[in-house]
CSV table of C-alpha atoms and ligand atoms in Angstrom, one decimal:
chain,number,residue,atom,x,y,z
A,1155,MET,CA,-18.0,40.4,47.8
A,1156,ASP,CA,-16.4,37.0,47.3
A,1157,THR,CA,-13.4,36.6,45.0
A,1158,GLN,CA,-15.4,34.9,42.2
A,1159,GLU,CA,-17.7,37.9,42.1
A,1160,ARG,CA,-14.8,40.3,42.0
A,1161,LEU,CA,-13.1,38.4,39.2
A,1162,ARG,CA,-16.3,38.4,37.2
A,1163,ARG,CA,-16.1,42.1,36.9
A,1164,LEU,CA,-12.8,41.8,35.0
A,1165,PRO,CA,-13.6,42.7,31.3
A,1166,LYS,CA,-12.8,40.4,28.4
A,1167,VAL,CA,-10.4,41.7,25.7
A,1168,ASP,CA,-13.4,42.1,23.3
A,1169,ASP,CA,-15.3,44.3,25.8
A,1170,LEU,CA,-12.3,46.6,26.0
A,1171,LEU,CA,-11.9,47.0,22.3
A,1172,ARG,CA,-15.0,49.3,22.2
A,1173,HIS,CA,-13.5,51.7,24.8
A,1174,PRO,CA,-12.4,55.0,23.3
A,1175,THR,CA,-9.0,54.7,25.0
A,1176,VAL,CA,-8.4,51.4,23.2
A,1177,ALA,CA,-9.8,52.7,20.0
A,1178,ALA,CA,-7.2,55.5,20.2
A,1179,LEU,CA,-4.4,52.9,20.8
A,1180,LEU,CA,-5.6,51.0,17.8
A,1181,GLU,CA,-5.2,54.1,15.7
A,1182,GLU,CA,-1.6,54.5,16.8
A,1183,TYR,CA,-0.3,50.9,17.2
A,1184,PRO,CA,-0.5,47.6,15.4
A,1185,ARG,CA,-3.6,45.6,16.6
A,1186,PRO,CA,-1.6,42.5,17.7
A,1187,LEU,CA,0.5,44.6,20.1
A,1188,VAL,CA,-2.6,46.3,21.5
A,1189,LEU,CA,-4.3,42.8,22.0
A,1190,ASP,CA,-1.2,41.5,23.8
A,1191,ALA,CA,-1.0,44.5,26.0
A,1192,LEU,CA,-4.7,44.2,27.0
A,1193,ARG,CA,-4.3,40.5,27.8
A,1194,GLU,CA,-1.3,41.1,29.9
A,1195,ALA,CA,-3.0,44.0,31.8
A,1196,ILE,CA,-6.1,41.8,32.4
A,1197,ASP,CA,-3.8,39.0,33.7
A,1198,VAL,CA,-2.0,41.3,36.0
A,1199,TRP,CA,-5.4,42.5,37.4
A,1200,ARG,CA,-6.6,39.0,37.8
A,1201,ALA,CA,-3.5,38.1,39.9
A,1202,ARG,CA,-3.9,41.2,42.0
A,1203,LEU,CA,-7.6,40.5,42.7
A,1204,LEU,CA,-6.8,36.9,43.7
A,1205,SER,CA,-3.9,37.9,46.0
A,1206,ASP,CA,-5.5,40.8,47.8
A,1207,ALA,CA,-9.2,40.8,48.9
A,1208,GLY,CA,-9.0,44.6,49.5
A,1209,ILE,CA,-8.6,45.5,45.9
A,1210,GLU,CA,-11.4,46.4,43.5
A,1211,TYR,CA,-11.1,46.3,39.7
A,1212,ASP,CA,-10.6,49.7,38.3
A,1213,GLU,CA,-11.0,50.1,34.5
A,1214,SER,CA,-9.0,53.3,34.2
A,1215,GLY,CA,-6.1,51.7,36.1
A,1216,LEU,CA,-6.1,48.7,33.7
A,1217,LEU,CA,-6.2,51.0,30.6
A,1218,THR,CA,-3.3,53.1,31.9
A,1219,ASP,CA,-1.4,49.9,32.4
A,1220,ALA,CA,-2.2,48.6,28.9
A,1221,THR,CA,-1.3,51.9,27.4
A,1222,SER,CA,2.2,51.9,28.9
A,1223,ARG,CA,2.6,48.2,28.0
A,1224,VAL,CA,1.8,48.8,24.3
A,1225,ALA,CA,4.2,51.8,24.2
A,1226,LEU,CA,6.9,49.7,25.7
A,1227,LYS,CA,6.3,46.9,23.1
A,1228,SER,CA,6.5,49.4,20.3
A,1229,GLN,CA,9.8,50.8,21.4
A,1230,ARG,CA,12.8,49.9,19.3
A,1231,SER,CA,15.1,47.5,21.2
A,1232,LEU,CA,18.3,48.7,19.5
A,1233,ARG,CA,18.3,52.4,19.8
A,1234,ARG,CA,20.4,55.4,20.7
A,1235,VAL,CA,21.7,56.1,24.2
A,1236,ILE,CA,23.7,59.0,25.6
A,1237,ASN,CA,27.1,57.8,26.8
A,1238,ALA,CA,28.2,59.9,29.8
A,1239,THR,CA,30.6,57.3,31.2
A,1240,GLY,CA,33.8,58.7,29.6
A,1241,ILE,CA,34.5,55.2,28.2
A,1242,ILE,CA,35.2,55.9,24.6
A,1243,VAL,CA,35.1,52.5,23.0
A,1244,HIS,CA,32.3,51.2,25.3
A,1245,THR,CA,31.7,47.6,24.2
A,1246,ASN,CA,28.2,47.4,25.6
A,1247,LEU,CA,27.1,50.7,24.1
A,1248,GLY,CA,28.3,49.8,20.6
A,1249,ARG,CA,32.0,50.5,20.6
A,1250,SER,CA,32.9,53.3,18.1
A,1251,ILE,CA,30.4,55.7,16.8
A,1252,LEU,CA,30.8,56.7,13.1
A,1253,SER,CA,31.7,60.0,11.6
A,1254,GLU,CA,28.9,62.0,10.0
A,1255,ARG,CA,30.2,61.2,6.6
A,1256,ALA,CA,30.4,57.5,7.3
A,1257,THR,CA,26.9,57.6,8.7
A,1258,ALA,CA,25.6,59.3,5.6
A,1259,ALA,CA,27.3,56.8,3.3
A,1260,VAL,CA,25.6,53.9,5.2
A,1261,ALA,CA,22.2,55.6,4.7
A,1262,GLU,CA,22.9,56.1,1.0
A,1263,VAL,CA,24.0,52.6,0.3
A,1264,ALA,CA,21.2,51.1,2.4
A,1265,GLY,CA,18.4,52.9,0.5
A,1266,SER,CA,19.8,52.6,-3.0
A,1267,TYR,CA,21.4,50.1,-5.4
A,1268,SER,CA,25.1,50.4,-5.3
A,1269,THR,CA,28.5,49.6,-6.9
A,1270,LEU,CA,28.9,46.7,-4.3
A,1271,GLU,CA,30.1,44.2,-6.9
A,1272,TYR,CA,29.7,46.2,-10.1
A,1273,ASP,CA,32.4,48.1,-12.1
A,1274,VAL,CA,30.7,51.1,-13.7
A,1275,VAL,CA,33.7,51.7,-16.0
A,1276,THR,CA,33.6,48.2,-17.7
A,1277,GLY,CA,30.0,47.4,-17.0
A,1278,GLU,CA,31.1,44.1,-15.6
A,1279,ARG,CA,31.1,42.3,-12.3
A,1280,GLY,CA,33.4,43.8,-9.7
A,1281,SER,CA,34.7,42.7,-6.3
A,1282,ARG,CA,33.5,44.0,-3.0
A,1283,HIS,CA,37.2,43.8,-1.9
A,1284,THR,CA,38.0,46.8,-4.1
A,1285,HIS,CA,36.3,49.4,-2.0
A,1286,CYS,CA,38.7,49.2,0.9
A,1287,GLU,CA,41.8,47.4,-0.3
A,1288,GLU,CA,43.7,50.3,-1.8
A,1289,LEU,CA,42.9,52.6,1.1
A,1290,LEU,CA,44.1,50.0,3.6
A,1291,CYS,CA,47.3,49.5,1.6
A,1292,LYS,CA,47.9,53.3,1.4
A,1293,ILE,CA,47.4,53.8,5.1
A,1294,THR,CA,49.3,50.9,6.4
A,1295,GLY,CA,52.0,50.4,3.7
A,1296,ALA,CA,50.8,46.8,3.2
A,1297,GLU,CA,50.9,45.0,-0.2
A,1298,ALA,CA,47.4,43.7,0.0
A,1299,ALA,CA,44.3,43.8,2.3
A,1300,MET,CA,40.8,42.6,2.9
A,1301,ALA,CA,38.1,43.0,5.5
A,1302,VAL,CA,35.8,40.6,7.2
A,1303,ASN,CA,33.0,40.7,9.8
A,1304,ASN,CA,35.1,41.4,12.9
A,1305,ASN,CA,38.6,40.7,14.2
A,1306,ALA,CA,37.6,37.4,15.7
A,1307,ALA,CA,36.6,36.3,12.2
A,1308,ALA,CA,39.9,37.7,10.8
A,1309,VAL,CA,41.9,35.6,13.2
A,1310,MET,CA,39.8,32.5,12.5
A,1311,LEU,CA,40.2,32.9,8.7
A,1312,ALA,CA,43.9,33.6,9.0
A,1313,LEU,CA,44.6,30.5,11.1
A,1314,ALA,CA,42.4,28.3,8.9
A,1315,ALA,CA,44.0,29.5,5.7
A,1316,LEU,CA,47.6,29.3,7.0
A,1317,ALA,CA,47.6,26.5,9.5
A,1318,ARG,CA,44.7,24.1,9.1
A,1319,GLY,CA,46.2,20.6,9.6
A,1320,LYS,CA,49.4,22.3,10.5
A,1321,GLU,CA,50.9,23.8,13.7
A,1322,ALA,CA,50.6,27.4,14.9
A,1323,ILE,CA,53.2,28.6,17.4
A,1324,VAL,CA,52.1,31.0,20.1
A,1325,SER,CA,53.6,32.3,23.4
A,1326,ARG,CA,51.9,31.1,26.6
A,1327,GLY,CA,51.9,34.7,27.6
A,1328,GLN,CA,49.5,35.5,24.8
A,1329,LEU,CA,46.8,32.9,25.2
A,1330,VAL,CA,44.3,35.5,25.9
A,1331,GLU,CA,40.6,35.7,26.3
A,1332,ILE,CA,38.9,38.7,24.9
A,1333,GLY,CA,35.3,39.4,25.9
A,1334,GLY,CA,33.9,36.1,26.8
A,1335,SER,CA,33.9,33.6,24.0
A,1336,PHE,CA,37.0,34.7,22.1
A,1337,ARG,CA,39.8,32.7,23.4
A,1338,ILE,CA,42.9,32.0,21.4
A,1339,PRO,CA,43.1,28.3,22.2
A,1340,ASP,CA,39.4,27.8,21.3
A,1341,ILE,CA,39.8,29.8,18.0
A,1342,MET,CA,42.9,27.8,17.2
A,1343,ARG,CA,41.0,24.5,17.7
A,1344,GLU,CA,38.0,25.6,15.6
A,1345,SER,CA,40.3,26.7,12.8
A,1346,GLY,CA,41.8,23.3,12.6
A,1347,ALA,CA,45.3,24.4,13.5
A,1348,THR,CA,47.3,22.6,16.2
A,1349,MET,CA,48.4,25.0,18.8
A,1350,VAL,CA,52.0,24.8,19.9
A,1351,GLU,CA,52.6,26.8,23.1
A,1352,VAL,CA,56.0,28.1,23.8
A,1353,GLY,CA,57.6,29.9,26.8
A,1354,THR,CA,55.8,30.7,30.1
A,1355,THR,CA,53.1,33.1,31.2
A,1356,ASN,CA,55.6,35.8,32.0
A,1357,LYS,CA,58.6,35.1,29.8
A,1358,THR,CA,59.1,33.8,26.3
A,1359,HIS,CA,62.4,33.8,24.5
A,1360,LEU,CA,63.3,33.7,20.8
A,1361,ALA,CA,64.9,30.3,21.4
A,1362,ASP,CA,61.5,29.0,22.6
A,1363,TYR,CA,60.0,29.8,19.2
A,1364,GLU,CA,63.1,28.5,17.4
A,1365,GLY,CA,62.9,25.1,19.2
A,1366,ALA,CA,59.2,24.7,18.3
A,1367,LEU,CA,59.7,25.2,14.5
A,1368,THR,CA,59.1,22.0,12.5
A,1369,GLU,CA,58.3,21.2,8.9
A,1370,ARG,CA,54.6,21.1,10.1
A,1371,THR,CA,54.7,24.8,11.3
A,1372,GLY,CA,52.1,26.8,9.3
A,1373,VAL,CA,52.3,30.1,11.1
A,1374,ILE,CA,53.9,32.0,14.0
A,1375,LEU,CA,51.2,33.9,15.8
A,1376,LYS,CA,51.7,37.0,18.0
A,1377,VAL,CA,48.7,38.3,19.9
A,1378,HIS,CA,48.7,41.8,21.2
A,1379,SER,CA,47.9,41.8,24.9
A,1380,SER,CA,45.2,44.3,24.4
A,1381,ASN,CA,43.0,44.1,27.5
A,1382,PHE,CA,45.7,43.3,30.2
A,1383,ARG,CA,49.4,43.7,30.8
A,1384,VAL,CA,51.8,41.3,32.4
A,1385,VAL,CA,54.1,43.5,34.5
A,1386,GLY,CA,57.2,42.8,36.5
A,1387,PHE,CA,59.6,40.0,35.6
A,1388,THR,CA,58.5,39.7,31.9
A,1389,GLN,CA,59.8,39.1,28.5
A,1390,GLU,CA,58.2,39.0,25.1
A,1391,VAL,CA,59.9,38.4,21.8
A,1392,GLY,CA,59.6,41.5,19.5
A,1393,LEU,CA,57.8,41.3,16.2
A,1394,ASP,CA,61.0,42.2,14.3
A,1395,GLU,CA,62.8,39.2,15.8
A,1396,LEU,CA,59.9,36.9,15.0
A,1397,VAL,CA,59.9,38.2,11.4
A,1398,LEU,CA,63.6,37.3,11.0
A,1399,LEU,CA,63.0,33.8,12.4
A,1400,GLY,CA,59.9,33.3,10.2
A,1401,ALA,CA,61.8,34.5,7.1
A,1402,ALA,CA,64.7,32.1,7.8
A,1403,HIS,CA,62.4,29.2,8.0
A,1404,GLY,CA,59.8,30.2,5.4
A,1405,VAL,CA,57.0,30.5,7.9
A,1406,PRO,CA,54.6,33.4,7.8
A,1407,VAL,CA,54.4,35.6,10.9
A,1408,PHE,CA,50.8,36.8,11.8
A,1409,GLU,CA,50.1,39.5,14.4
A,1410,ASP,CA,46.7,39.9,15.9
A,1411,GLN,CA,46.9,43.6,16.8
A,1412,GLY,CA,43.5,43.9,18.4
A,1413,SER,CA,42.8,47.6,18.8
A,1414,GLY,CA,43.7,48.7,15.2
A,1415,VAL,CA,45.5,52.0,15.8
A,1416,LEU,CA,46.2,53.8,12.6
A,1417,VAL,CA,47.8,57.0,14.1
A,1418,ASP,CA,50.4,57.4,16.8
A,1419,VAL,CA,48.5,58.0,20.1
A,1420,ARG,CA,51.7,59.2,21.8
A,1421,GLN,CA,50.9,62.7,20.3
A,1422,TRP,CA,48.1,62.9,22.9
A,1423,GLY,CA,50.3,61.8,25.8
A,1424,LEU,CA,49.0,58.3,25.8
A,1425,PRO,CA,51.2,55.2,26.1
A,1426,HIS,CA,52.7,53.8,22.9
A,1427,GLU,CA,50.3,51.5,21.1
A,1428,PRO,CA,51.9,50.1,18.0
A,1429,THR,CA,50.2,51.2,14.8
A,1430,VAL,CA,49.3,48.7,12.0
A,1431,ALA,CA,51.8,50.5,9.8
A,1432,GLU,CA,54.6,49.9,12.3
A,1433,SER,CA,53.8,46.2,12.3
A,1434,ILE,CA,53.9,46.1,8.5
A,1435,ALA,CA,57.1,48.1,8.5
A,1436,ALA,CA,58.6,45.6,11.0
A,1437,GLY,CA,57.9,42.9,8.3
A,1438,ALA,CA,54.8,41.1,9.6
A,1439,ASP,CA,53.4,38.9,6.8
A,1440,LEU,CA,49.9,39.4,8.1
A,1441,VAL,CA,48.3,41.8,10.6
A,1442,SER,CA,44.7,41.8,11.8
A,1443,CYS,CA,42.7,44.3,13.8
A,1444,SER,CA,39.2,45.5,14.7
A,1445,GLY,CA,37.4,48.2,12.7
A,1446,ASP,CA,35.4,49.5,15.7
A,1447,LYS,CA,38.0,49.9,18.4
A,1448,LEU,CA,40.5,52.7,18.2
A,1449,LEU,CA,40.2,52.8,14.5
A,1450,GLY,CA,36.8,54.4,15.0
A,1451,GLY,CA,34.9,52.7,12.2
A,1452,PRO,CA,32.2,50.0,11.9
A,1453,GLN,CA,32.5,46.5,13.3
A,1454,ALA,CA,34.9,44.8,11.0
A,1455,GLY,CA,38.0,42.6,11.0
A,1456,ILE,CA,40.9,44.1,8.9
A,1457,LEU,CA,43.6,42.0,7.4
A,1458,VAL,CA,46.6,43.5,5.8
A,1459,GLY,CA,49.9,41.9,4.7
A,1460,ARG,CA,51.8,40.3,1.9
A,1461,GLU,CA,50.0,39.8,-1.4
A,1462,HIS,CA,50.5,36.0,-1.5
A,1463,VAL,CA,49.1,35.6,2.0
A,1464,ILE,CA,46.0,37.8,1.5
A,1465,ARG,CA,45.4,35.9,-1.8
A,1466,ARG,CA,45.2,32.6,0.2
A,1467,LEU,CA,42.8,34.2,2.6
A,1468,LYS,CA,40.5,35.6,-0.1
A,1469,LYS,CA,40.4,32.2,-1.8
A,1470,HIS,CA,39.6,30.3,1.4
A,1471,PRO,CA,36.0,29.0,1.5
A,1472,MET,CA,35.4,30.5,4.9
A,1473,ALA,CA,36.0,34.0,3.4
A,1474,ARG,CA,32.6,34.0,1.9
A,1475,ALA,CA,30.9,33.1,5.2
A,1476,LEU,CA,32.8,35.9,7.0
A,1477,ARG,CA,32.4,38.6,4.3
A,1478,LEU,CA,31.3,42.1,5.1
A,1479,ASP,CA,27.9,43.4,4.2
A,1480,LYS,CA,27.5,46.6,2.1
A,1481,LEU,CA,26.4,48.8,5.0
A,1482,THR,CA,29.6,48.0,6.9
A,1483,LEU,CA,31.7,48.4,3.7
A,1484,ALA,CA,30.2,51.8,3.1
A,1485,ALA,CA,31.1,53.0,6.6
A,1486,LEU,CA,34.6,51.4,6.5
A,1487,GLU,CA,35.5,52.9,3.2
A,1488,VAL,CA,34.5,56.4,4.3
A,1489,THR,CA,36.3,56.0,7.6
A,1490,LEU,CA,39.5,54.9,5.9
A,1491,ARG,CA,39.3,57.7,3.3
A,1492,THR,CA,39.2,60.2,6.2
A,1493,TYR,CA,42.5,58.8,7.4
A,1494,ILE,CA,44.2,59.8,4.1
A,1495,ASP,CA,44.3,63.3,5.6
A,1496,PRO,CA,45.4,62.9,9.2
A,1497,GLU,CA,44.0,66.3,10.2
A,1498,ALA,CA,40.6,65.5,8.8
A,1499,ALA,CA,40.7,62.1,10.6
A,1500,LEU,CA,41.3,63.9,13.9
A,1501,ALA,CA,38.6,66.4,13.3
A,1502,GLU,CA,35.9,64.0,12.0
A,1503,ILE,CA,36.4,60.6,13.5
A,1504,PRO,CA,34.6,60.7,16.9
A,1505,VAL,CA,36.9,58.2,18.6
A,1506,LEU,CA,40.0,60.2,17.7
A,1507,ARG,CA,38.3,63.5,18.6
A,1508,MET,CA,37.4,62.1,22.1
A,1509,LEU,CA,40.8,60.4,22.6
A,1510,SER,CA,42.7,63.6,21.7
A,1511,ALA,CA,40.6,66.1,23.6
A,1512,SER,CA,42.7,67.8,26.3
A,1513,LYS,CA,41.8,67.9,30.0
A,1514,ASP,CA,41.5,71.7,29.8
A,1515,GLU,CA,39.1,71.4,26.9
A,1516,ILE,CA,36.9,68.9,28.8
A,1517,GLY,CA,37.1,71.0,31.9
A,1518,VAL,CA,35.6,74.0,30.1
A,1519,ARG,CA,32.8,71.8,28.8
A,1520,ALA,CA,32.2,70.3,32.2
A,1521,ALA,CA,32.0,73.7,33.8
A,1522,ALA,CA,29.5,74.9,31.2
A,1523,LEU,CA,27.4,71.7,31.5
A,1524,ALA,CA,27.3,71.9,35.3
A,1525,GLU,CA,26.2,75.5,35.1
A,1526,ARG,CA,23.4,74.7,32.7
A,1527,ILE,CA,22.1,71.9,34.8
A,1528,ALA,CA,22.4,74.0,38.0
A,1529,GLU,CA,20.4,76.8,36.4
A,1530,ARG,CA,17.5,74.5,35.6
A,1531,VAL,CA,17.4,72.4,38.8
A,1532,GLY,CA,18.1,75.1,41.4
A,1533,ASP,CA,18.3,73.6,44.9
A,1534,ARG,CA,17.2,70.2,43.8
A,1535,ALA,CA,20.9,69.2,43.4
A,1536,ILE,CA,24.4,70.3,44.3
A,1537,LEU,CA,26.5,70.5,41.2
A,1538,ASP,CA,30.3,70.8,40.9
A,1539,ILE,CA,33.1,69.6,38.7
A,1540,ALA,CA,36.1,67.4,39.7
A,1541,ASP,CA,39.1,65.8,38.1
A,1542,ASP,CA,38.6,62.2,37.1
A,1543,VAL,CA,39.7,59.8,34.3
A,1544,SER,CA,38.2,58.7,31.0
A,1545,ARG,CA,39.1,55.3,29.5
A,1546,ALA,CA,39.8,54.2,25.9
A,1547,GLY,CA,37.7,51.1,26.6
A,1548,GLY,CA,37.2,48.1,24.3
A,1549,GLY,CA,40.2,46.4,25.8
A,1550,ALA,CA,42.5,49.1,24.3
A,1551,LEU,CA,45.1,50.9,26.3
A,1552,PRO,CA,44.0,49.1,29.5
A,1553,LEU,CA,46.4,51.0,31.8
A,1554,ALA,CA,45.9,54.4,30.3
A,1555,ASP,CA,44.2,56.9,32.6
A,1556,ILE,CA,43.1,59.7,30.3
A,1557,PRO,CA,42.9,62.8,32.5
A,1558,SER,CA,39.4,64.3,32.4
A,1559,VAL,CA,37.0,66.5,34.3
A,1560,VAL,CA,33.5,65.4,35.2
A,1561,VAL,CA,30.3,67.0,36.3
A,1562,ARG,CA,29.1,65.7,39.7
A,1563,ILE,CA,25.5,65.8,40.6
A,1564,LYS,CA,24.4,65.2,44.2
A,1565,PRO,CA,20.6,65.2,44.1
A,1566,ASN,CA,18.4,66.4,46.9
A,1567,GLY,CA,15.3,64.4,47.7
A,1568,VAL,CA,16.4,61.3,45.7
A,1569,SER,CA,19.5,59.2,46.0
A,1570,ALA,CA,22.2,59.2,43.3
A,1571,VAL,CA,21.3,55.6,42.5
A,1572,GLU,CA,17.7,56.6,41.9
A,1573,LEU,CA,18.7,59.6,39.7
A,1574,GLU,CA,21.0,57.3,37.7
A,1575,ARG,CA,18.2,54.8,37.3
A,1576,ARG,CA,15.7,57.3,36.1
A,1577,MET,CA,18.2,58.9,33.6
A,1578,ARG,CA,18.9,55.4,32.3
A,1579,ARG,CA,15.1,54.7,31.8
A,1580,ALA,CA,14.5,58.0,30.0
A,1581,GLU,CA,14.3,58.5,26.3
A,1582,PRO,CA,17.0,58.5,25.0
A,1583,PRO,CA,18.6,56.7,28.0
A,1584,VAL,CA,21.5,58.4,29.6
A,1585,VAL,CA,24.2,56.1,30.9
A,1586,ALA,CA,26.3,57.6,33.7
A,1587,ARG,CA,28.6,56.5,36.5
A,1588,ILE,CA,28.0,56.7,40.2
A,1589,LYS,CA,30.8,57.6,42.6
A,1590,ASP,CA,30.6,58.7,46.3
A,1591,ASP,CA,26.8,59.0,46.2
A,1592,ARG,CA,27.0,61.3,43.2
A,1593,VAL,CA,26.1,60.9,39.5
A,1594,LEU,CA,29.1,61.6,37.3
A,1595,LEU,CA,28.9,62.9,33.7
A,1596,ASP,CA,32.1,62.9,31.6
A,1597,PRO,CA,31.8,65.3,28.7
A,1598,ARG,CA,34.5,63.4,26.8
A,1599,THR,CA,32.0,61.0,25.3
A,1600,LEU,CA,29.2,63.5,24.8
A,1601,SER,CA,28.2,65.4,21.7
A,1602,VAL,CA,26.9,69.0,21.9
A,1603,ALA,CA,23.4,67.6,21.2
A,1604,ASP,CA,23.9,65.0,24.0
A,1605,GLU,CA,24.7,67.7,26.5
A,1606,SER,CA,21.4,69.5,25.8
A,1607,GLY,CA,19.6,66.2,26.1
A,1608,ILE,CA,21.2,65.6,29.5
A,1609,VAL,CA,20.3,69.0,30.8
A,1610,ASP,CA,16.6,68.4,29.9
A,1611,ARG,CA,16.7,64.8,31.3
A,1612,VAL,CA,18.3,65.7,34.6
A,1613,ALA,CA,15.9,68.7,35.0
A,1614,SER,CA,12.8,66.6,34.3
A,1615,VAL,CA,13.9,63.9,36.7
A,1616,LEU,CA,14.9,66.2,39.5
A,1617,LEU,CA,12.0,68.7,39.2
A,1618,GLY,CA,9.4,66.0,38.8
A,1619,ALA,CA,10.8,64.0,41.7
A,1620,GLY,CA,9.8,66.4,44.5
B,982,PLP,C1,39.3,42.8,20.4
B,982,PLP,C2,40.2,41.8,20.1
B,982,PLP,C3,39.8,40.7,19.3
B,982,PLP,C4,38.4,40.5,18.8
B,982,PLP,O1,38.1,41.5,17.9
B,982,PLP,P1,36.5,41.7,17.5
B,982,PLP,O2,36.6,42.8,16.5
B,982,PLP,O3,35.8,42.1,18.8
B,982,PLP,O4,36.0,40.5,16.9
B,982,PLP,C5,40.8,39.8,18.9
B,982,PLP,N1,42.1,39.9,19.3
B,982,PLP,C6,42.5,41.0,20.1
B,982,PLP,C7,44.0,41.0,20.5
B,982,PLP,C8,41.6,41.9,20.5
B,982,PLP,O5,42.0,43.0,21.2
């Protein structure tokens, strides 16, 4: 049979619509998606028939292809995954996950009218700033506070409000890039502030700042080196010294703290990470941090500091462009409320729970998880547990190895790479690490429900894989 003849056997979309399989798809999925899937499947078959003279058109093959295509098209793009990497604030997997109470508050405010900008006591218009300001002040000891879309926005707003058309002094050791497009020099330029670099990459002295102060100085900026450390022959000027210098010259000192730690992480054996309250106590006029790094809340940029400084920020025209939406505000308020009781914060905020879990605790969970998987998969894999490290992630505590225990799976019949790939393509996807030809699962970032999901997933991949 010649190629033209073979191609003529390919159906038109209209012909396929009468097929019972397609009728069933139309019951379940929107018509435009079914039509797209059929067209794509026909195109694939046309290309196949053209490229290989040995192939004959097969209707059931085409319909199977179209069915999987329409299922894929209907799948939500942004959806849940199981994070078995042990990286707590995993930037690509959505950074922090919210507490149950915060999640419930988001759902409530999303599906109802709310007190977003309405004061139920007076019956008059309220301000969206009120929901978090008092809480932030209580937790950090600051005079005033506000929250915007993310910490990049917070830094942008602060520089624009304090130093547009003026100079901002910053140490050369702190001209950092955080995750691609956030670079201090670029943000500085976009904010309209003129950057005045002082010191060197490894050492900056108080005299360097002092020598750079002029009547055009709008702010002294200190950036927390969150995702890297300069080690060896180094010197940075402490916040307390900068505060004295700023006060003597009437220049506000602004610290971009990055991670947003509200509790002392040394209690869990981690290296000291200054808390926002410590920076306020040291006298910083303004401190910014992220809401979804170690704070454990939603994506947000938190700004706390002196009343007159926050007032300038709130009044700045850019504040409106960078303002938080109600869903984020709901999550942030509940997360901050949880911090009022430190024990509740530790019990309820997932990031803190994961960060504080001891190696022994993780070890017990790892052993139980390994046993559950081994029971299901039998000789299809060799399972054991081993010491490893978890990470804070999100650029926080970059040098901190958090001792952990992982489940190691060495599959029989398929490679570790293939097992990892199939787990990742399952529903929900499981994201895991590979090391020494084994798939590693770190229980630190898993919920109890996640663990059951993983057992089922690994079992179905390995038992189905032959
Ligand atoms: C993460 C980080 C930022 C950016 O914060 P986002 O919340 O991601 O916008 C800015 N500065 C520092 C020091 C950071 O660590």
